[in-house]
Amino acid sequence: MIRTPLPIRSGMHRLACSAASLAALSVAGLTTTAVAQEEALLEEIIVVSQKREQTLQSLPVAVSVVSQTAMDEAQVLDIKDLQSLVPSLRVSQLQASGNTTFIVRGFGNGANNAGIEPSVAVYIDGVYRSRAAAALADFPNLERIEVIKGPQSTLFGKNASAGVINVVTARPSLDDFSGSASVTAGDYSQIIVKGDVNGPLSDTVGFSLSGSYNSRDGYYDNLTSGGELNEINRSGVRGQLLFAPSDRLEARFIADYDTIDEACCGVANLVNGPTGAAVLGVGGNLVPNAPFAYEGFYDFEPVNEIDNSGASLQIDYDINDSIQLTSITAFRNQDRFDNVDVDFTSARLISDQTGNLTDTQIDTLTQEFRLGGSTGTFDWLVGAFYFDEEVDQRSGITYGDAFRPYADILTTTAAGGNPLTDPSPLTALEVGLGLPAGTFFAPGQGNTEFATLDNTSTSLFGQVDFDLGERTTVTLGVAWVEDDKDATLNITSTDAFSRLDLQEVGFGLAFQEVTMLPPTPENIAAFAMANPDGFAALQTLSMTECSAAAPPPNCNQLLALRPVQFLPPQLNYPNAVESGSSSDDDVTWTVRVAYDVTDQVNVYASAGTGFKASSWNLSRDSRPFAEDIPALTDAGLLVPNITTGTRFAGPEESTLYELGLKSQFDNIILNVAVFDQEIEGFQQNLFVGTGFILANAGKQSTTGIELDFLWAPTANLEISFASMFLDPEYDSFPLGTGPDGPVDLSGTAPAGISETSITTSARYGFDLLNGRAFVRAEYYYESDVQVIENVSADIASREVGTINASAGIGWDNGFEVLLWGRNINDDEYLQSAFPSVAQEGSFSGYPNIPRTWGVTLRKFFD
């Protein structure tokens, strides 16, 4: 018999909590709504975190569950706001609306490059969403969100090396019609409209239809245009059909579409370095040294457009009373276009039309089969998963009309001259090479990039739970995954200056000055034959940077211009040496032992592994591996100014050991989990001022403790405390990047991971005006931490201490009123930081959202 979970209507459900579940205790735990009547304090919750229905509190896995009720009361608008309810989860949004990263227990990546899939996998109604930008929609008929911590590759397969966010929406009803409608009005002119309807079309067919619209002005002012950044402008629609022709067969079809069209994201100047004067010198402006001014100068508004669409069909068939077959077929499409003023000043350094655009299309097909059953002594599950995805990306960057004057100021200063009185070295070089004035950094020069990625992945998995008696259960799981990727990158560079080999040019100019002959191959060969010592001296001069020990003319002054060669030519692939292909496979496993000490207390011990395949760098920052340079040289493929780096980052392999205790009494829940987790080859993507470095850390590990406590001293009062204590470390990262450049980060603590995170909340319900009312307050804390490795903690550190609050009242006729405020204490902290683009010595950062508040009116229909 297919078991259909009861629809969860806002206002009629309470949550128990899981082991190490910080969110379930702090907010979702025992949450009631304004219209709920007092029920049993602790009610069982069914989850599918192990791809079959289990009660949350008995599940020996670290899972945090947040219901629609909890999200409504806390005014959590989408997944990226979920971190205030789940301390083990951190979510950041950078540069563009779709650049969202999910981090669980300090592990996570994948936001700034279409070739990098996240380490925290996102599933919505059993369908894998391969990029975070595909999971930002509002869900009016949401049932719950399950945050599964630690590697989950055994059951979830692809790219779950750090955890899983499993979103479950409400199923259509075959019994009664119901629905809801809500309107929210908030500051910054925010308007949110949501609605859903749900009910039967016949005895065997049910449907649901939901839609949402969310609009808000930006809270970051563009002082150049008068426009606003960090706005919200998104909408979506979602429809479902449930077909249940018999007790054994059920089919659920889901189709959805959502769109985002926003100007995001505002950047603050943290340190105005020496290049700030050059920005002012070319007519630009910025707000200097002001992390939380929430204003800046941009010469054009950023564009962030995302369209997500897809359809899925889930078929469940009970072969007999103990064996069930499940098939989930899904196709999804994501179209994304971004154009961002990456210098974050009003200087026209890049073009406002094609300045820094990225146009990406991702088509994804997934198919999963599961066969599961139960006997008297064990439950079992076997399955297969197939993934096929195509990524096509067009991107580029072109200079604006202010970049040449900007480069003139930088190069004149670097040469020790006065930009106001001395000629630019760029102009002198153009004359020396016989080039027309203005050849270098002409408006429109830059890069045009085309990249593709074809990815197929197959996995086979199985898990068995053995019942060894009334109190002991042993779980064994194993999975095999194979992942094949074929990538291409074709970059056309029109940056005339960055194509110059300044060492070779310096030699040629010195040769011409000494010999009075043009530096042709014939003249150079003749000179070398006739004067070998003079030829060797010219070679040495061409390679010598000017310094106190080697002042002009005994050095190559052109080498000082290398820092402004921002866009050197790239070596495209595949080529005769680089195949552009990767093929990875791995076997992951899970072992757990759970023991019920009493009916109220159980303990478990678990160990498991996870896997994430290679990620490809589909950007202008892609560079050949150092070990490939000799072969590329022999093949005659090298281009001028080639530098080494990475084409891809190899696989991640994670390992988790965990001990947990769960206890549930009449009015108290106390859960503790102690874990040790490590990832070999953690894929880090770090911005260094002119591009991203994609590299594998040798090993990153985290030892931690999660503590959850929930106390309901009366039927009306709920108090929770949840905390996570981490000791993160780069066990090995010899090729890391620090504030001063490449550095061995081995033995240091990774930036951005707070050692202590705490969420505590209190909720009190009471009768008022013939209705049921509540007040609720929440405090979220993260201890001080350096924000990012390559920006000093003195410049960018983060400590979070945010207070959220809400109050509401509901009546039996289905009406509710909710007053809410988020970050009501106006806490200020940086989400991330980075060296400012093409502005050496300057640093920028992303400030958090300031205080917001609003009122929500909701009506339920039965």
Coordinates of C-alpha atoms in Angstrom, one line a residue, residues 322-739:
S322 CA 6.5 -5.5 1.0
I323 CA 8.2 -4.4 -2.3
Q324 CA 7.9 -0.9 -3.9
L325 CA 9.3 0.4 -7.2
T326 CA 9.9 4.1 -7.8
S327 CA 10.9 5.9 -11.0
I328 CA 11.7 9.6 -11.2
T329 CA 12.3 11.1 -14.6
A330 CA 13.1 14.8 -14.9
F331 CA 14.2 17.4 -17.4
R332 CA 15.3 20.9 -16.4
N333 CA 16.5 24.0 -18.2
Q334 CA 18.3 27.1 -16.9
D335 CA 18.9 30.2 -18.9
R336 CA 21.0 32.8 -17.1
F337 CA 22.4 36.2 -18.2
D338 CA 24.6 38.4 -16.1
N339 CA 26.4 41.7 -16.8
V340 CA 28.2 43.3 -13.9
D341 CA 30.2 46.5 -13.4
V342 CA 33.1 44.5 -12.0
D343 CA 35.3 47.5 -11.1
F344 CA 32.5 48.7 -8.8
T345 CA 33.3 52.4 -9.5
S346 CA 31.8 55.0 -11.8
A347 CA 34.9 55.1 -13.9
R348 CA 34.1 53.7 -17.3
L349 CA 36.8 51.0 -17.1
I350 CA 34.7 48.4 -18.8
S351 CA 32.0 48.7 -21.4
D352 CA 28.4 49.1 -20.2
Q353 CA 27.2 46.9 -23.1
T354 CA 29.5 44.0 -23.1
G355 CA 31.6 44.8 -20.0
N356 CA 31.6 41.5 -18.1
L357 CA 28.8 39.4 -19.4
T358 CA 28.0 35.8 -18.9
D359 CA 25.2 34.0 -20.9
T360 CA 24.7 30.4 -19.8
Q361 CA 22.3 27.7 -20.8
I362 CA 22.1 24.4 -18.9
D363 CA 20.0 21.5 -19.9
T364 CA 19.7 18.6 -17.5
L365 CA 18.1 15.1 -17.8
T366 CA 17.9 12.8 -14.8
Q367 CA 16.5 9.3 -14.3
E368 CA 16.3 7.4 -11.1
F369 CA 15.0 3.9 -10.3
R370 CA 14.6 2.6 -6.8
L371 CA 13.4 -0.8 -5.6
G372 CA 12.8 -1.2 -1.9
G373 CA 11.2 -3.5 0.5
S374 CA 10.9 -4.8 4.0
T375 CA 11.0 -8.2 5.7
G376 CA 10.6 -9.2 9.3
T377 CA 14.3 -8.6 10.0
F378 CA 15.6 -6.0 7.5
D379 CA 14.6 -3.1 5.2
W380 CA 16.4 -2.8 1.9
L381 CA 16.8 -0.4 -1.0
V382 CA 18.6 -0.7 -4.3
G383 CA 18.7 1.8 -7.1
A384 CA 20.3 3.4 -10.2
F385 CA 20.7 7.0 -11.1
Y386 CA 21.6 8.5 -14.6
F387 CA 22.5 12.1 -15.2
D388 CA 23.1 13.8 -18.6
E389 CA 23.8 17.6 -18.8
E390 CA 24.9 20.1 -21.4
V391 CA 26.3 23.5 -20.5
D392 CA 26.8 26.2 -23.1
Q393 CA 28.3 29.5 -21.9
R394 CA 29.2 32.7 -23.7
S395 CA 31.1 35.2 -21.7
G396 CA 33.5 38.1 -22.2
I397 CA 34.9 41.3 -20.9
T398 CA 35.7 44.5 -22.9
Y399 CA 37.4 47.8 -21.9
G400 CA 35.5 51.0 -21.6
D401 CA 36.7 54.4 -22.8
A402 CA 38.3 55.3 -19.4
F403 CA 40.5 52.3 -19.2
R404 CA 43.3 53.7 -21.4
P405 CA 43.6 56.9 -19.3
Y406 CA 43.4 54.7 -16.2
A407 CA 46.2 52.4 -17.5
D408 CA 48.3 55.5 -18.4
I409 CA 48.1 56.8 -14.8
L410 CA 49.0 53.3 -13.4
T411 CA 52.0 52.8 -15.8
T412 CA 53.3 56.3 -15.4
T413 CA 53.2 56.0 -11.6
A414 CA 54.8 52.5 -11.8
A415 CA 57.7 54.0 -13.9
G416 CA 58.3 56.6 -11.2
G417 CA 56.8 59.5 -13.2
N418 CA 54.1 62.1 -12.6
P419 CA 50.9 61.3 -14.4
L420 CA 50.1 65.0 -14.7
T421 CA 53.3 66.0 -16.4
D422 CA 55.2 62.9 -17.7
P423 CA 54.3 61.0 -20.9
S424 CA 52.7 57.6 -20.5
P425 CA 55.0 54.6 -21.0
L426 CA 52.2 53.1 -23.1
T427 CA 52.4 56.0 -25.5
A428 CA 56.2 55.7 -25.7
L429 CA 55.9 52.0 -26.4
E430 CA 53.4 52.6 -29.1
V431 CA 55.8 55.0 -30.7
G432 CA 58.8 52.6 -30.3
L433 CA 56.8 49.8 -32.0
G434 CA 55.5 52.1 -34.8
L435 CA 51.9 51.6 -33.7
P436 CA 49.2 54.2 -34.0
A437 CA 48.4 56.2 -30.8
G438 CA 45.7 54.6 -28.8
T439 CA 46.4 51.1 -29.9
F440 CA 46.7 49.8 -26.4
F441 CA 43.5 49.4 -24.3
A442 CA 41.3 50.8 -27.0
P443 CA 37.5 50.8 -26.1
G444 CA 36.0 47.4 -27.1
Q445 CA 39.2 45.4 -26.8
G446 CA 39.1 42.4 -24.5
N447 CA 38.1 38.8 -24.5
T448 CA 35.3 36.8 -26.0
E449 CA 34.8 33.4 -24.6
F450 CA 32.8 30.3 -25.6
A451 CA 32.8 27.2 -23.3
T452 CA 30.8 23.9 -23.3
L453 CA 30.6 21.1 -20.9
D454 CA 29.0 17.7 -21.5
N455 CA 28.5 15.6 -18.4
T456 CA 27.2 12.1 -18.0
S457 CA 27.1 10.2 -14.8
T458 CA 25.8 6.8 -13.7
S459 CA 25.5 5.4 -10.2
L460 CA 24.3 2.2 -8.6
F461 CA 23.5 2.1 -4.9
G462 CA 22.0 0.0 -2.2
Q463 CA 21.4 0.1 1.5
V464 CA 20.2 -2.5 4.1
D465 CA 18.9 -1.9 7.6
F466 CA 19.3 -5.1 9.7
D467 CA 17.1 -5.4 12.8
L468 CA 19.2 -7.3 15.4
G469 CA 16.5 -7.3 18.0
E470 CA 14.2 -4.9 19.7
R471 CA 16.8 -2.3 20.3
T472 CA 19.7 -2.6 17.7
T473 CA 19.7 -1.7 14.0
V474 CA 22.8 -2.0 11.7
T475 CA 22.8 -0.2 8.4
L476 CA 25.1 -1.0 5.6
G477 CA 25.2 1.0 2.3
V478 CA 27.4 1.0 -0.8
A479 CA 27.3 3.0 -4.1
W480 CA 29.4 3.1 -7.2
V481 CA 29.5 6.2 -9.4
E482 CA 31.1 7.0 -12.7
D483 CA 31.3 10.6 -14.0
D484 CA 32.5 11.6 -17.5
K485 CA 33.0 15.2 -18.6
D486 CA 34.0 16.7 -21.9
A487 CA 34.9 20.4 -21.8
T488 CA 35.8 22.9 -24.5
L489 CA 37.1 26.5 -24.2
N490 CA 37.6 28.9 -27.0
I491 CA 38.8 32.4 -26.1
T492 CA 39.5 35.2 -28.6
S493 CA 41.6 38.0 -27.3
T494 CA 41.7 41.5 -28.8
D495 CA 43.7 43.1 -26.0
A496 CA 46.7 44.3 -28.0
F497 CA 48.8 45.2 -25.0
S498 CA 48.3 42.0 -23.1
R499 CA 49.4 40.1 -26.1
L500 CA 52.9 41.6 -26.0
D501 CA 55.8 39.6 -24.7
L502 CA 57.5 42.5 -22.8
Q503 CA 60.7 40.5 -22.4
E504 CA 60.9 40.0 -26.2
V505 CA 59.9 43.6 -26.9
G506 CA 62.4 44.9 -24.5
F507 CA 65.1 42.9 -26.2
G508 CA 64.1 44.2 -29.6
L509 CA 64.0 47.8 -28.6
A510 CA 67.4 47.5 -26.9
F511 CA 68.8 45.7 -29.9
Q512 CA 67.6 48.4 -32.2
E513 CA 69.1 51.1 -29.9
V514 CA 72.5 49.4 -29.8
T515 CA 72.8 48.2 -33.4
M516 CA 70.7 50.9 -35.2
L517 CA 69.1 47.9 -37.1
P518 CA 65.6 46.6 -37.0
P519 CA 65.3 43.5 -34.8
T520 CA 64.6 41.1 -37.6
P521 CA 65.6 37.4 -37.1
E522 CA 68.3 37.8 -39.7
N523 CA 69.8 40.9 -38.0
I524 CA 69.6 39.3 -34.6
A525 CA 71.3 36.1 -35.8
A526 CA 74.1 38.0 -37.5
F527 CA 74.7 40.1 -34.4
A528 CA 74.8 37.0 -32.1
M529 CA 77.4 35.4 -34.4
A530 CA 79.5 38.6 -34.6
N531 CA 79.2 39.7 -31.0
P532 CA 78.2 36.8 -28.7
D533 CA 79.0 38.7 -25.5
G534 CA 76.9 41.7 -26.5
F535 CA 74.1 39.4 -27.5
A536 CA 74.2 37.7 -24.1
A537 CA 74.2 41.1 -22.4
L538 CA 71.1 42.1 -24.3
Q539 CA 69.4 38.9 -23.3
T540 CA 70.2 39.4 -19.7
L541 CA 69.0 43.0 -19.8
S542 CA 65.6 41.9 -21.3
M543 CA 65.0 39.5 -18.4
T544 CA 66.1 41.9 -15.6
E545 CA 63.5 43.9 -13.7
C546 CA 64.5 47.4 -12.7
S547 CA 65.5 47.8 -9.1
A548 CA 68.0 49.6 -6.9
A549 CA 70.5 46.8 -7.7
A550 CA 69.8 47.0 -11.5
P551 CA 68.8 50.6 -12.3
P552 CA 68.1 51.8 -15.9
P553 CA 69.5 51.4 -18.5
N554 CA 70.8 48.0 -17.2
C555 CA 67.3 46.6 -17.0
N556 CA 64.2 46.1 -19.0
Q557 CA 61.8 48.9 -17.9
L558 CA 58.9 47.3 -19.8
L559 CA 58.7 44.5 -17.3
A560 CA 57.2 46.9 -14.8
L561 CA 54.2 47.1 -17.1
R562 CA 53.3 43.4 -16.6
P563 CA 50.7 44.1 -13.9
V564 CA 48.5 45.8 -16.4
Q565 CA 48.5 42.9 -18.8
F566 CA 45.1 42.0 -17.5
L567 CA 43.8 39.8 -20.3
P568 CA 46.7 37.9 -21.9
P569 CA 45.9 35.5 -24.8
Q570 CA 44.6 32.1 -23.8
L571 CA 45.5 28.6 -25.0
N572 CA 42.2 27.0 -26.0
Y573 CA 41.4 23.4 -25.5
P574 CA 41.0 20.6 -26.4
N575 CA 44.3 20.6 -28.3
A576 CA 47.0 18.1 -29.2
V577 CA 48.1 17.9 -25.5
E578 CA 45.0 18.7 -23.5
S579 CA 42.0 16.5 -24.2
G580 CA 39.5 18.5 -22.2
S581 CA 38.1 15.3 -20.8
S582 CA 37.9 13.8 -17.3
S583 CA 36.6 10.4 -16.2
D584 CA 36.2 9.7 -12.5
D585 CA 34.7 6.8 -10.6
D586 CA 34.5 5.8 -7.0
V587 CA 32.9 3.5 -4.5
T588 CA 31.3 5.1 -1.4
W589 CA 30.0 3.3 1.7
T590 CA 28.0 3.8 4.9
V591 CA 28.0 1.9 8.1
R592 CA 25.8 2.7 11.1
V593 CA 24.8 1.1 14.4
A594 CA 21.8 2.4 16.3
Y595 CA 20.8 1.3 19.8
D596 CA 17.7 2.2 21.8
V597 CA 19.0 2.6 25.4
T598 CA 15.4 3.2 26.5
D599 CA 12.2 4.1 24.8
Q600 CA 13.2 7.8 25.2
V601 CA 17.0 7.6 24.6
N602 CA 18.9 6.1 21.6
V603 CA 22.5 6.3 20.5
Y604 CA 24.2 5.7 17.2
A605 CA 27.7 5.5 15.7
S606 CA 28.2 6.0 12.0
A607 CA 31.0 6.1 9.4
G608 CA 30.7 6.9 5.7
T609 CA 32.4 8.3 2.6
G610 CA 31.3 10.7 -0.1
F611 CA 32.5 11.7 -3.6
K612 CA 32.4 14.6 -6.0
A613 CA 33.8 14.4 -9.5
S614 CA 36.2 16.8 -11.1
S615 CA 35.1 20.4 -11.8
W616 CA 36.1 22.3 -14.9
N617 CA 37.1 25.9 -15.0
L618 CA 34.9 27.3 -17.8
S619 CA 36.3 30.8 -17.7
R620 CA 39.1 33.1 -18.8
D621 CA 41.0 32.1 -15.7
S622 CA 41.6 28.6 -17.1
R623 CA 45.3 27.9 -17.4
P624 CA 47.4 24.9 -18.5
F625 CA 48.8 22.7 -15.7
A626 CA 52.5 23.3 -15.1
E627 CA 53.3 19.7 -16.0
D628 CA 51.8 20.1 -19.5
I629 CA 54.0 23.1 -20.4
P630 CA 56.9 20.9 -21.8
A631 CA 54.5 18.9 -24.1
L632 CA 52.8 22.1 -25.2
T633 CA 56.2 23.7 -25.9
D634 CA 57.2 20.7 -28.0
A635 CA 53.9 20.9 -29.9
G636 CA 54.4 24.6 -30.6
L637 CA 51.1 25.5 -29.0
L638 CA 52.2 28.1 -26.5
V639 CA 51.0 31.7 -26.8
P640 CA 52.7 34.8 -25.5
N641 CA 52.5 35.5 -21.8
I642 CA 51.1 32.0 -21.0
T643 CA 50.9 31.3 -17.3
T644 CA 50.2 28.1 -15.6
G645 CA 47.3 27.3 -13.4
T646 CA 44.5 24.7 -13.6
R647 CA 42.1 23.5 -16.2
F648 CA 40.1 21.6 -13.7
A649 CA 40.1 20.6 -10.0
G650 CA 40.3 16.8 -9.3
P651 CA 37.7 14.9 -7.4
E652 CA 36.7 15.4 -3.8
E653 CA 36.6 12.4 -1.5
S654 CA 35.0 12.9 1.9
T655 CA 35.0 10.8 5.1
L656 CA 32.8 11.2 8.1
Y657 CA 32.8 9.5 11.6
E658 CA 30.0 10.4 13.9
L659 CA 28.6 9.6 17.4
G660 CA 25.2 10.7 18.3
L661 CA 22.7 10.7 21.1
K662 CA 19.0 11.4 20.8
S663 CA 16.6 11.8 23.7
Q664 CA 13.0 12.8 23.8
F665 CA 10.9 13.1 27.0
D666 CA 7.5 14.6 27.7
N667 CA 8.6 18.2 27.3
I668 CA 12.4 18.1 26.6
I669 CA 14.5 17.1 23.7
L670 CA 18.3 16.9 24.1
N671 CA 20.4 15.7 21.2
V672 CA 24.2 15.6 20.9
A673 CA 26.4 14.7 17.9
V674 CA 30.1 14.5 17.8
F675 CA 31.7 14.2 14.4
D676 CA 35.0 14.2 12.5
Q677 CA 34.7 15.0 8.8
E678 CA 37.4 15.5 6.2
I679 CA 37.5 16.1 2.4
E680 CA 40.5 15.1 0.4
G681 CA 41.0 17.4 -2.6
F682 CA 38.5 20.0 -1.5
Q683 CA 37.8 22.2 -4.6
Q684 CA 38.4 25.8 -3.7
N685 CA 37.6 28.7 -6.2
L686 CA 39.3 31.9 -4.9
F687 CA 39.2 35.3 -6.5
V688 CA 42.6 37.1 -6.6
G689 CA 41.9 40.5 -8.1
T690 CA 41.9 39.7 -11.8
G691 CA 40.5 36.2 -11.9
F692 CA 39.7 33.0 -10.0
I693 CA 42.1 30.3 -8.9
L694 CA 40.5 26.8 -9.0
A695 CA 42.6 24.4 -7.0
N696 CA 42.4 21.3 -4.8
A697 CA 43.3 21.6 -1.2
G698 CA 45.2 18.5 -0.2
K699 CA 42.9 17.9 2.8
Q700 CA 40.4 20.0 4.8
S701 CA 39.0 18.6 8.0
T702 CA 36.5 19.6 10.7
T703 CA 36.0 18.2 14.1
G704 CA 32.8 19.4 15.7
I705 CA 30.0 19.0 18.2
E706 CA 26.4 19.8 17.7
L707 CA 24.1 20.3 20.7
D708 CA 20.4 20.7 20.6
F709 CA 18.1 21.5 23.5
L710 CA 14.4 22.2 23.4
W711 CA 12.2 22.8 26.5
A712 CA 8.5 23.3 26.5
P713 CA 7.8 24.2 30.2
T714 CA 4.1 24.8 29.3
A715 CA 1.8 24.1 26.4
N716 CA 2.2 27.7 25.4
L717 CA 5.9 28.4 25.8
E718 CA 8.8 26.9 23.8
I719 CA 12.5 27.7 24.4
S720 CA 15.3 26.3 22.3
F721 CA 19.0 26.4 22.2
A722 CA 21.1 24.9 19.4
S723 CA 24.8 25.3 18.9
M724 CA 27.6 24.0 16.7
F725 CA 31.3 24.1 17.7
L726 CA 33.9 23.4 15.0
D727 CA 37.6 23.0 14.8
P728 CA 38.3 23.4 11.0
E729 CA 41.8 23.0 9.6
Y730 CA 43.6 22.7 6.3
D731 CA 45.5 19.5 7.0
S732 CA 47.3 20.0 3.7
F733 CA 47.1 22.9 1.3
P734 CA 50.6 23.7 0.0
L735 CA 49.3 25.6 -3.0
G736 CA 47.0 28.0 -1.2
T737 CA 46.7 31.8 -1.6
G738 CA 47.0 34.3 1.2
P739 CA 47.0 38.1 1.5

